[in-house]
């Protein structure tokens, strides 16, 4: 039902094939979060996975560093309409962290330092689709972008890639996270423009 | 962090609507308020935003989010657009759009960075540049309620701008509004005779305006990323509870 905006030309870029609908490309790296940036000390940092049965698996910072790192280069898509191409990260694949965990769960609720949560299907964290990222552009990940470590799930809108990640709760039944409770989409596929509930 | 609750039926709020431009005002040389008639507008909370969609004749389409500037009970919806000089959308909205033109929008969106009339705690508003827009909606909402119901929660506004010419809504902010204290802060050029030399926001600036943590205030900080990062960090340093500091950062300048 789109109506034409009189005189609006817009700007198509050569890179448009990488741009999901409704998005525009930025070369900056905008920061979006709901409150002050938490400062998380690596000495006390923990990342935990808790299964539906309550079994807890935890990693300290040195334990995370001891795991093989990957260097994904991915496009990011934020629900606030910007996309950023070819961002270079360093981190540990969630396949590595979840490999030894026995679960029947199909959903994950991600928890962050500062209280933020976000939900997504567990399968979207597997098969080379998600990382615990601690490096960006060859440097340590800065606090405003989620350092010391954040979740990175680039095929979904960026609010799913929880900054300051501290753990994943595996759930048999889906449970909405912070923005999802406020009306954002439970899945958030940028290519299907799943911004809000009902999209 | 508390769960944000949003009232209103989502399906209704998130339907694309056709809005008609019925008026516009220049706020500063680079910002313009668009006055829109939106049939069926479901109402909003102060602090929420809308998504605006523009479509070219060949079908190319793009979207942006804009904070709502008007109070919730107005018949018309007002958006204030800061013109980004090389922007794709804001120059069109600020310059090319004429009365009678149509655009598509949906919303209101957002249930976290909002002020609700039943909040009784003191409020600190910290604005950097055009970050004033959603905070102005809160100021306007409070003023309207106060006229109807009597004294509301006290507000303080710290508004950081580069120069005096960059102050939006100036006459309105300088008008008498009981329970609202307005403090301006200049980063590049201050008015003549101004005591504080122009410089970026410092802890002392916030300490002078912020409510004591014991008053359990809620703080709303909105502006460019670097400004919001800095201001929110300073507020935490002043002892404000992080879960009572709500932030809204906007690009394109990112950290």
CSV table of N, CA and C in Angstrom, one decimal, chain B residues 139-217:
chain,number,residue,atom,x,y,z
B,139,UNK,N,8.2,17.3,28.9
B,139,UNK,CA,7.9,18.6,29.5
B,139,UNK,C,6.5,19.1,29.2
B,140,UNK,N,6.2,18.9,27.9
B,140,UNK,CA,4.8,19.3,27.5
B,140,UNK,C,3.7,18.5,28.1
B,141,UNK,N,4.0,17.2,28.2
B,141,UNK,CA,3.0,16.3,28.8
B,141,UNK,C,2.8,16.7,30.3
B,142,UNK,N,3.9,16.9,31.0
B,142,UNK,CA,3.8,17.3,32.4
B,142,UNK,C,3.0,18.6,32.6
B,143,UNK,N,3.3,19.6,31.7
B,143,UNK,CA,2.7,20.9,31.8
B,143,UNK,C,1.2,20.8,31.6
B,144,UNK,N,0.8,20.1,30.6
B,144,UNK,CA,-0.6,19.9,30.3
B,144,UNK,C,-1.4,19.3,31.5
B,145,UNK,N,-0.7,18.2,32.0
B,145,UNK,CA,-1.4,17.5,33.2
B,145,UNK,C,-1.5,18.5,34.4
B,146,UNK,N,-0.4,19.3,34.6
B,146,UNK,CA,-0.4,20.1,35.7
B,146,UNK,C,-1.5,21.2,35.6
B,147,UNK,N,-1.8,21.6,34.4
B,147,UNK,CA,-2.9,22.6,34.3
B,147,UNK,C,-4.2,22.0,34.6
B,148,UNK,N,-4.3,20.7,34.3
B,148,UNK,CA,-5.6,20.0,34.5
B,148,UNK,C,-5.8,19.5,36.0
B,149,UNK,N,-4.6,19.0,36.5
B,149,UNK,CA,-4.7,18.2,37.8
B,149,UNK,C,-4.0,18.8,39.0
B,150,UNK,N,-3.3,19.9,38.7
B,150,UNK,CA,-2.5,20.4,39.8
B,150,UNK,C,-1.1,19.9,39.8
B,151,UNK,N,-0.3,20.2,40.8
B,151,UNK,CA,1.2,20.0,40.8
B,151,UNK,C,1.6,18.5,40.5
B,152,UNK,N,2.5,18.4,39.5
B,152,UNK,CA,3.0,17.1,39.1
B,152,UNK,C,4.5,17.0,39.6
B,153,UNK,N,5.1,15.9,39.4
B,153,UNK,CA,6.5,15.6,39.8
B,153,UNK,C,7.4,16.7,39.2
B,154,UNK,N,8.4,17.2,40.0
B,154,UNK,CA,9.3,18.3,39.6
B,154,UNK,C,10.3,17.8,38.5
B,155,UNK,N,10.5,18.6,37.5
B,155,UNK,CA,11.5,18.3,36.5
B,155,UNK,C,12.6,19.3,36.5
B,156,UNK,N,13.8,18.8,36.2
B,156,UNK,CA,14.9,19.6,35.9
B,156,UNK,C,15.5,19.2,34.6
B,157,UNK,N,15.8,20.2,33.8
B,157,UNK,CA,16.4,20.0,32.4
B,157,UNK,C,17.8,20.6,32.3
B,158,UNK,N,18.7,19.8,31.9
B,158,UNK,CA,20.0,20.3,31.6
B,158,UNK,C,20.2,20.1,30.1
B,159,UNK,N,20.3,21.2,29.4
B,159,UNK,CA,20.2,21.2,27.9
B,159,UNK,C,21.5,21.7,27.3
B,160,UNK,N,22.3,20.8,26.8
B,160,UNK,CA,23.6,21.1,26.2
B,160,UNK,C,23.5,21.4,24.7
B,161,UNK,N,24.0,22.6,24.3
B,161,UNK,CA,24.0,23.0,22.9
B,161,UNK,C,25.3,23.6,22.6
B,162,UNK,N,25.6,23.6,21.3
B,162,UNK,CA,26.9,24.2,20.9
B,162,UNK,C,26.9,25.7,21.1
B,163,UNK,N,25.8,26.3,20.7
B,163,UNK,CA,25.8,27.8,20.8
B,163,UNK,C,24.3,28.2,21.0
B,164,UNK,N,24.1,29.5,21.4
B,164,UNK,CA,22.8,30.0,21.7
B,164,UNK,C,21.8,29.7,20.6
B,165,UNK,N,22.3,29.8,19.3
B,165,UNK,CA,21.4,29.7,18.2
B,165,UNK,C,20.9,28.3,18.0
B,166,UNK,N,21.5,27.3,18.7
B,166,UNK,CA,21.1,25.9,18.6
B,166,UNK,C,20.0,25.5,19.5
B,167,UNK,N,19.6,26.4,20.4
B,167,UNK,CA,18.5,26.1,21.3
B,167,UNK,C,17.2,25.9,20.6
B,168,UNK,N,16.6,24.7,20.7
B,168,UNK,CA,15.3,24.5,20.1
B,168,UNK,C,14.2,24.9,21.2
B,169,UNK,N,13.0,25.2,20.8
B,169,UNK,CA,11.9,25.5,21.7
B,169,UNK,C,12.2,26.6,22.7
B,170,UNK,N,13.0,27.5,22.3
B,170,UNK,CA,13.6,28.5,23.3
B,170,UNK,C,12.5,29.3,24.0
B,171,UNK,N,11.6,29.9,23.3
B,171,UNK,CA,10.6,30.7,24.0
B,171,UNK,C,9.8,29.8,25.0
B,172,UNK,N,9.5,28.6,24.6
B,172,UNK,CA,8.7,27.8,25.4
B,172,UNK,C,9.5,27.4,26.7
B,173,UNK,N,10.8,27.1,26.5
B,173,UNK,CA,11.6,26.7,27.7
B,173,UNK,C,11.8,27.9,28.6
B,174,UNK,N,11.7,29.1,28.1
B,174,UNK,CA,12.0,30.3,28.9
B,174,UNK,C,10.7,30.8,29.5
B,175,UNK,N,9.5,30.3,29.1
B,175,UNK,CA,8.3,30.7,29.7
B,175,UNK,C,8.1,30.1,31.0
B,176,UNK,N,7.3,30.7,31.9
B,176,UNK,CA,7.1,30.3,33.2
B,176,UNK,C,6.4,28.9,33.2
B,177,UNK,N,7.0,27.9,33.9
B,177,UNK,CA,6.4,26.6,33.9
B,177,UNK,C,6.7,26.0,35.3
B,178,UNK,N,5.8,26.2,36.3
B,178,UNK,CA,6.1,25.9,37.7
B,178,UNK,C,6.5,24.4,37.8
B,179,UNK,N,7.6,24.2,38.6
B,179,UNK,CA,8.1,22.9,38.8
B,179,UNK,C,9.1,22.4,37.8
B,180,UNK,N,9.4,23.3,36.8
B,180,UNK,CA,10.4,22.9,35.8
B,180,UNK,C,11.5,23.9,35.9
B,181,UNK,N,12.7,23.4,36.1
B,181,UNK,CA,13.9,24.2,36.1
B,181,UNK,C,14.7,23.9,34.9
B,182,UNK,N,15.1,25.0,34.1
B,182,UNK,CA,15.8,24.8,32.9
B,182,UNK,C,17.2,25.4,33.0
B,183,UNK,N,18.2,24.6,32.7
B,183,UNK,CA,19.6,25.0,32.7
B,183,UNK,C,20.2,24.7,31.3
B,184,UNK,N,20.8,25.8,30.8
B,184,UNK,CA,21.5,25.6,29.5
B,184,UNK,C,23.0,25.5,29.7
B,185,UNK,N,23.6,24.8,28.8
B,185,UNK,CA,25.0,24.5,28.9
B,185,UNK,C,25.6,24.7,27.5
B,186,UNK,N,26.6,25.4,27.3
B,186,UNK,CA,27.1,25.7,26.0
B,186,UNK,C,28.5,25.1,25.8
B,187,UNK,N,28.7,24.4,24.6
B,187,UNK,CA,30.0,23.7,24.4
B,187,UNK,C,30.9,24.5,23.5
B,188,UNK,N,30.4,25.3,22.6
B,188,UNK,CA,31.3,26.0,21.7
B,188,UNK,C,31.3,27.5,21.9
B,189,UNK,N,30.1,28.1,22.1
B,189,UNK,CA,30.0,29.5,22.2
B,189,UNK,C,28.8,29.9,23.2
B,190,UNK,N,29.2,30.6,24.2
B,190,UNK,CA,28.2,31.0,25.2
B,190,UNK,C,27.6,32.4,25.0
B,191,UNK,N,26.4,32.6,25.5
B,191,UNK,CA,25.9,34.0,25.4
B,191,UNK,C,26.8,35.0,26.1
B,192,UNK,N,26.8,36.2,25.7
B,192,UNK,CA,27.6,37.3,26.3
B,192,UNK,C,27.3,37.4,27.8
B,193,UNK,N,28.3,37.5,28.6
B,193,UNK,CA,28.1,37.6,30.0
B,193,UNK,C,27.9,36.3,30.8
B,194,UNK,N,27.9,35.2,30.0
B,194,UNK,CA,27.7,33.9,30.7
B,194,UNK,C,28.9,33.5,31.5
B,195,UNK,N,28.6,33.1,32.7
B,195,UNK,CA,29.7,32.8,33.7
B,195,UNK,C,30.6,31.6,33.2
B,196,UNK,N,29.9,30.6,32.8
B,196,UNK,CA,30.6,29.3,32.5
B,196,UNK,C,31.2,29.4,31.1
B,197,UNK,N,32.5,29.2,31.0
B,197,UNK,CA,33.1,29.2,29.6
B,197,UNK,C,32.6,28.0,28.8
B,198,UNK,N,32.5,28.2,27.5
B,198,UNK,CA,32.0,27.0,26.7
B,198,UNK,C,32.9,25.8,26.8
B,199,UNK,N,32.4,24.7,27.2
B,199,UNK,CA,33.2,23.4,27.2
B,199,UNK,C,32.2,22.3,27.4
B,200,UNK,N,32.6,21.1,27.1
B,200,UNK,CA,31.7,20.0,27.2
B,200,UNK,C,31.3,19.7,28.6
B,201,UNK,N,30.2,18.9,28.7
B,201,UNK,CA,29.6,18.6,30.0
B,201,UNK,C,30.6,18.0,30.9
B,202,UNK,N,30.6,18.5,32.2
B,202,UNK,CA,31.5,18.0,33.2
B,202,UNK,C,30.7,17.5,34.4
B,203,UNK,N,31.4,16.8,35.3
B,203,UNK,CA,30.7,16.3,36.4
B,203,UNK,C,30.1,17.4,37.2
B,204,UNK,N,30.8,18.5,37.4
B,204,UNK,CA,30.3,19.6,38.2
B,204,UNK,C,28.9,20.1,37.6
B,205,UNK,N,28.8,20.1,36.3
B,205,UNK,CA,27.6,20.6,35.7
B,205,UNK,C,26.4,19.7,36.1
B,206,UNK,N,26.6,18.4,36.0
B,206,UNK,CA,25.5,17.5,36.4
B,206,UNK,C,25.3,17.6,37.9
B,207,UNK,N,26.4,17.6,38.7
B,207,UNK,CA,26.2,17.7,40.1
B,207,UNK,C,25.4,18.8,40.6
B,208,UNK,N,25.5,20.0,39.9
B,208,UNK,CA,24.8,21.2,40.2
B,208,UNK,C,23.3,21.0,39.9
B,209,UNK,N,22.9,20.2,39.0
B,209,UNK,CA,21.5,20.1,38.6
B,209,UNK,C,20.8,18.8,39.0
B,210,UNK,N,21.6,17.7,39.1
B,210,UNK,CA,21.0,16.4,39.4
B,210,UNK,C,20.3,16.4,40.8
B,211,UNK,N,19.2,15.6,40.9
B,211,UNK,CA,18.6,15.4,42.2
B,211,UNK,C,19.5,14.5,43.0
B,212,UNK,N,19.4,14.6,44.3
B,212,UNK,CA,20.2,13.7,45.2
B,212,UNK,C,19.7,12.3,45.0
B,213,UNK,N,20.6,11.3,45.0
B,213,UNK,CA,20.2,9.9,44.8
B,213,UNK,C,19.1,9.5,45.8
B,214,UNK,N,19.2,10.1,47.0
B,214,UNK,CA,18.2,9.8,48.1
B,214,UNK,C,16.8,10.1,47.7
B,215,UNK,N,16.6,11.0,46.7
B,215,UNK,CA,15.3,11.4,46.2
B,215,UNK,C,14.7,10.4,45.2
B,216,UNK,N,15.6,9.4,44.9
B,216,UNK,CA,15.2,8.3,44.0
B,216,UNK,C,14.6,8.8,42.7
B,217,UNK,N,15.4,9.7,42.0
B,217,UNK,CA,14.9,10.3,40.8
B,217,UNK,C,15.0,9.3,39.6
